[in-house]
Short mmCIF file of C-alpha atoms in Angstrom, two decimals:
data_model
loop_
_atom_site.label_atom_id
_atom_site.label_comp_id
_atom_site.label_asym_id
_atom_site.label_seq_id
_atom_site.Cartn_x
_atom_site.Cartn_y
_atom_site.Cartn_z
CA UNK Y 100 0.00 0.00 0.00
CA UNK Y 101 1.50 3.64 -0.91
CA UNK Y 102 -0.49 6.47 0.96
CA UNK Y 103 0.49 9.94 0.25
CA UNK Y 104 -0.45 12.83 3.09
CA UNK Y 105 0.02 16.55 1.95
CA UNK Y 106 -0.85 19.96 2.68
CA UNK Y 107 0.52 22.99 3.61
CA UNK Y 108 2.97 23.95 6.65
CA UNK Y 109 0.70 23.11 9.99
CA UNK Y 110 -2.27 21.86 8.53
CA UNK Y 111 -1.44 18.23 10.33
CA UNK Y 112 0.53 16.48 8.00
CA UNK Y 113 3.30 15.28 10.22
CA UNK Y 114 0.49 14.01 12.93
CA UNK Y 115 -1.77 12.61 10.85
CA UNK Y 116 0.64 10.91 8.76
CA UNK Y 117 2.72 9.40 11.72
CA UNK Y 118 -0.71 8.03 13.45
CA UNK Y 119 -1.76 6.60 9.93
CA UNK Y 120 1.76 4.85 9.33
CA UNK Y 121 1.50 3.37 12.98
CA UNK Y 122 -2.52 2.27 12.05
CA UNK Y 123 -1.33 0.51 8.92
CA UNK Y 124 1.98 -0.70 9.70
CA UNK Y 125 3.52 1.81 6.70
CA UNK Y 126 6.84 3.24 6.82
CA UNK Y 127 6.94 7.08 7.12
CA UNK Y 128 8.93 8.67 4.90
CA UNK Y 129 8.80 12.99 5.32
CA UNK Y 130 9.73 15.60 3.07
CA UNK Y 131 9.71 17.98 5.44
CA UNK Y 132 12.07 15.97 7.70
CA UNK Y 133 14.23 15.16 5.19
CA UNK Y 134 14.46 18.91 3.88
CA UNK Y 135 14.65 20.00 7.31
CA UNK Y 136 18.20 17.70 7.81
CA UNK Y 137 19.73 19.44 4.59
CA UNK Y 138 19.13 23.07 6.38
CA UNK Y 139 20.41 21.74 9.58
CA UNK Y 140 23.33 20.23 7.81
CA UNK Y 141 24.02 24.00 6.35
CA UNK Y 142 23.70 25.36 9.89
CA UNK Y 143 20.33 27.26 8.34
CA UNK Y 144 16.86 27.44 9.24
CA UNK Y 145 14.13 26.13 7.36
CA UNK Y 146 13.52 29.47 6.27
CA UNK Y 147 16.49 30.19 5.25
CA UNK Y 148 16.74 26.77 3.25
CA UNK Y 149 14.09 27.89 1.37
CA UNK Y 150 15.20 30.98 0.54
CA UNK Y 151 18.49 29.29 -0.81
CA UNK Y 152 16.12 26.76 -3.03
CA UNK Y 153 14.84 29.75 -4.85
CA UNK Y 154 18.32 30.37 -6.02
CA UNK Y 155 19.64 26.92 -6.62
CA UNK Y 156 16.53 24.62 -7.90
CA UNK Y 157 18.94 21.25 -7.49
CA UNK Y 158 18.02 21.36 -3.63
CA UNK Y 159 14.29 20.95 -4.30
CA UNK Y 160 14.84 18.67 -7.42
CA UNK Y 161 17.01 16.21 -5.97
CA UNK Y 162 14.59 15.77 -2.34
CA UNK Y 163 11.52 16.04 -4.94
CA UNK Y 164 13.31 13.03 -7.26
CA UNK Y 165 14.37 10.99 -3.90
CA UNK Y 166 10.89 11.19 -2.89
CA UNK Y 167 9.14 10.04 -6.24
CA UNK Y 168 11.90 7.43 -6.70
CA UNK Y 169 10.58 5.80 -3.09
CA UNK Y 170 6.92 6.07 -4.12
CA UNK Y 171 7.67 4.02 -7.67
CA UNK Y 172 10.44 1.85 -6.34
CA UNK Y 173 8.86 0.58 -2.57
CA UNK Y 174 5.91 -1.32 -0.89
CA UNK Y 175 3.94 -0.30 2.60
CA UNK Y 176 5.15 3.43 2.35
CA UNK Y 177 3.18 6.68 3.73
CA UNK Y 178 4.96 9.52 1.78
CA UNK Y 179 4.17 12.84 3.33
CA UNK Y 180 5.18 15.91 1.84
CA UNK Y 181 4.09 18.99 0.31
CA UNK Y 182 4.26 17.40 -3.21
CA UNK Y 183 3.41 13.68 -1.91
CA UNK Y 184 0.51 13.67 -3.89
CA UNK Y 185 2.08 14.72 -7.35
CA UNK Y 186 5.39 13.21 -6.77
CA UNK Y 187 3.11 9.77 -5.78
CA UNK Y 188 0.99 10.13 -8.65
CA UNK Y 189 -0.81 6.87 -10.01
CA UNK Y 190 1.28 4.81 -7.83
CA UNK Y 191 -0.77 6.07 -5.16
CA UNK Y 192 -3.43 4.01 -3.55
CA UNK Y 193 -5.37 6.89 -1.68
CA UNK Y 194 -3.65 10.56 -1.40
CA UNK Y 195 -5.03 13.29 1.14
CA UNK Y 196 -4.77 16.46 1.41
CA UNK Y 197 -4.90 17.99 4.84
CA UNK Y 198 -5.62 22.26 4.66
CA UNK Y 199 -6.94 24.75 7.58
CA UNK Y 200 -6.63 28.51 7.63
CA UNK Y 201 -3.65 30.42 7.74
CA UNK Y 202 -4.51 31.87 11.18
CA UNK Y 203 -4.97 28.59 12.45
CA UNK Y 204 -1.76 26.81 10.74
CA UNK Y 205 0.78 30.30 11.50
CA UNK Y 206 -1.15 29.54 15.66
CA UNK Y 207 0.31 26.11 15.30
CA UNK Y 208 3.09 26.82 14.17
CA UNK Y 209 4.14 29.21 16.06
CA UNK Y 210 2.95 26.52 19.50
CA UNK Y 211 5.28 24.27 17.93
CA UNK Y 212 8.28 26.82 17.37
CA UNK Y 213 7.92 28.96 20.33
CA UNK Y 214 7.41 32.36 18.07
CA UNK Y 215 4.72 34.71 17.67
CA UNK Y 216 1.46 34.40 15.47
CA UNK Y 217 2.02 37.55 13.74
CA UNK Y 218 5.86 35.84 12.77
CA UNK Y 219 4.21 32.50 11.84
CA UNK Y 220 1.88 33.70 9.46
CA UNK Y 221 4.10 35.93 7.81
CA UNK Y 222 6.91 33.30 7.31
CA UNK Y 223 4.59 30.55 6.48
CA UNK Y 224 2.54 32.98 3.51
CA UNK Y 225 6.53 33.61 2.42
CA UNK Y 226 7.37 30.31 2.36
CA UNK Y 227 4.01 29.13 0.60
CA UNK Y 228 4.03 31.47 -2.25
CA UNK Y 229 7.52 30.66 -2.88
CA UNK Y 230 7.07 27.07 -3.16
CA UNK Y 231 3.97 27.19 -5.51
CA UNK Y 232 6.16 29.47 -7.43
CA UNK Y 233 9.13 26.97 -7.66
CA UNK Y 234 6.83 23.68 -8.18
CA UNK Y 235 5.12 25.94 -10.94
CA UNK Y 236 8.26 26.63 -12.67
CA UNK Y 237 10.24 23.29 -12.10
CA UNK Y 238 7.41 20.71 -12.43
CA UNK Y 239 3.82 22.25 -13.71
CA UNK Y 240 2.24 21.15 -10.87
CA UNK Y 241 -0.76 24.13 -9.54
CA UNK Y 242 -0.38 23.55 -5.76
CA UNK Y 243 -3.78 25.14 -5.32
CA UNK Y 244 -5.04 22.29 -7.51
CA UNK Y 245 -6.89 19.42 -5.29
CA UNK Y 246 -8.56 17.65 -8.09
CA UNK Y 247 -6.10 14.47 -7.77
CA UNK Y 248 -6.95 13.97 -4.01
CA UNK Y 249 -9.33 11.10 -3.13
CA UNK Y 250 -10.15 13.59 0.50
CA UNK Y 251 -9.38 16.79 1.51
CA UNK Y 252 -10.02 17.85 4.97
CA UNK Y 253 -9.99 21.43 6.80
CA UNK Y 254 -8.22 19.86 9.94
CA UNK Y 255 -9.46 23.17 12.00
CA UNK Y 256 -13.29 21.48 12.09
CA UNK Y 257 -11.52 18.19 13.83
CA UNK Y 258 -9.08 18.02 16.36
CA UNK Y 259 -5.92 15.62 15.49
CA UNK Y 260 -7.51 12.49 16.60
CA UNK Y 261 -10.43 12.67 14.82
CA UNK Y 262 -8.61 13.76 11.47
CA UNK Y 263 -6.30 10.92 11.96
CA UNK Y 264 -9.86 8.08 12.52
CA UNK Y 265 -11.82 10.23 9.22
CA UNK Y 266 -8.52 9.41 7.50
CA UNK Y 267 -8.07 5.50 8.99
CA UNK Y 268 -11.78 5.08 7.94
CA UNK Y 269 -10.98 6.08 4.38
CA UNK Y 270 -8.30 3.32 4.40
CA UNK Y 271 -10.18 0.40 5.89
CA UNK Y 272 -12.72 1.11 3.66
CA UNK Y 273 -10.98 1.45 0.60
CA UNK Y 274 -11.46 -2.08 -1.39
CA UNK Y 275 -9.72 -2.29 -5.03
CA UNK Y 276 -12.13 -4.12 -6.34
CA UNK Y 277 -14.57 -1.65 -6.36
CA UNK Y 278 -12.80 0.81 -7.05
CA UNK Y 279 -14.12 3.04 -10.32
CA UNK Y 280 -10.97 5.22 -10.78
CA UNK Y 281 -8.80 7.52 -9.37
CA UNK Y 282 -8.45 10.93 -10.71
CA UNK Y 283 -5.00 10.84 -12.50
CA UNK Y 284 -1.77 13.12 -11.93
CA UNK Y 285 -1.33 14.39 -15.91
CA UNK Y 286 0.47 17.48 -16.77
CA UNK Y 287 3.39 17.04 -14.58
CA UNK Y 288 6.87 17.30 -15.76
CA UNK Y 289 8.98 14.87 -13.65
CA UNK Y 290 12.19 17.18 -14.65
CA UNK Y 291 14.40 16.11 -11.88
#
């Protein structure tokens, strides 16, 4: 089984995605972990990493091949990532999408990294815009486009837990068989 969990910075991806991997027995694989380790390795923030992947597109190429490579090459996976989705594609079995309101997301995020709202938000709208601008220009791909996810959830209506059994429920009840088609990933330059 390949599930794919995306969304934007603190929508719930990293909690719902760890919870569903521990439900289904997947391994977790994280973008934003994984991009995260480069900056630290560079003695930079995340930030700041991004800022530097504006400049030199290699640094989001070579996470965004890594990431599609594990999705077409391995079994029992839960890719999670802001790409997951596209970088998944049809090898997908189910992809989600996990969204709440800025306000709420730059609140979480600034809970989780001990900063203000008003610092959050501001950083998080920075860093957004500049990655729809870079998957635009690298890949095709219209971030703001939902049409290949099977659910999309506003994770401010539900607290984590419940996100996390709407999203289990999905799963168990997902059967093959029956299944009438998925909408497919087209468009996308894989230009790694």
């Amino acid at each position: 089984m390949l599930l794919t969990v995306s969304g934007p910075p603190g929508s719930g991806k990293s909690t719902t995605a760890a919870a569903l991997a521990e439900a289904f027995d997947l391994e977790h694989i994280s973008g934003g972990d994984i991009f995260r380790e480069l900056a630290a390795e560079r003695d930079m923030t995340a930030v700041e990493f991004n800022k530097l992947a504006e400049e030199d597109d290699q640094i989001d190429r070579d996470l965004d091949r890594r990431l599609r490579d594990i999705a077409l090459d391995r079994d029992d996976v839960l890719l999670e990532s802001r790409l997951a989705g596209w970088l998944a594609g049809d090898a997908a079995d189910l992809r989600f999408w996990l969204d709440a309101p800025v306000d709420v997301r730059a609140e979480r995020i600034a809970d989780r990294e001990d900063k203000a709202p008003d610092i959050a938000r501001e950083e998080t709208t920075t860093r957004e815009a500049s990655e729809a601008k870079r998957y635009d220009a690298y890949y095709d791909i219209d971030i703001t486009d939902l049409s290949i996810y099977d659910i999309a959830l506003n994770t401010a209506r539900w607290g984590p837990d419940e996100v996390t059994a709407v999203c289990i429920a999905a799963v168990d009840s997902y059967d093959p068989e029956a299944d009438e088609g998925k909408y497919p990933v087209e468009g996308v330059r894989y230009d790694f």
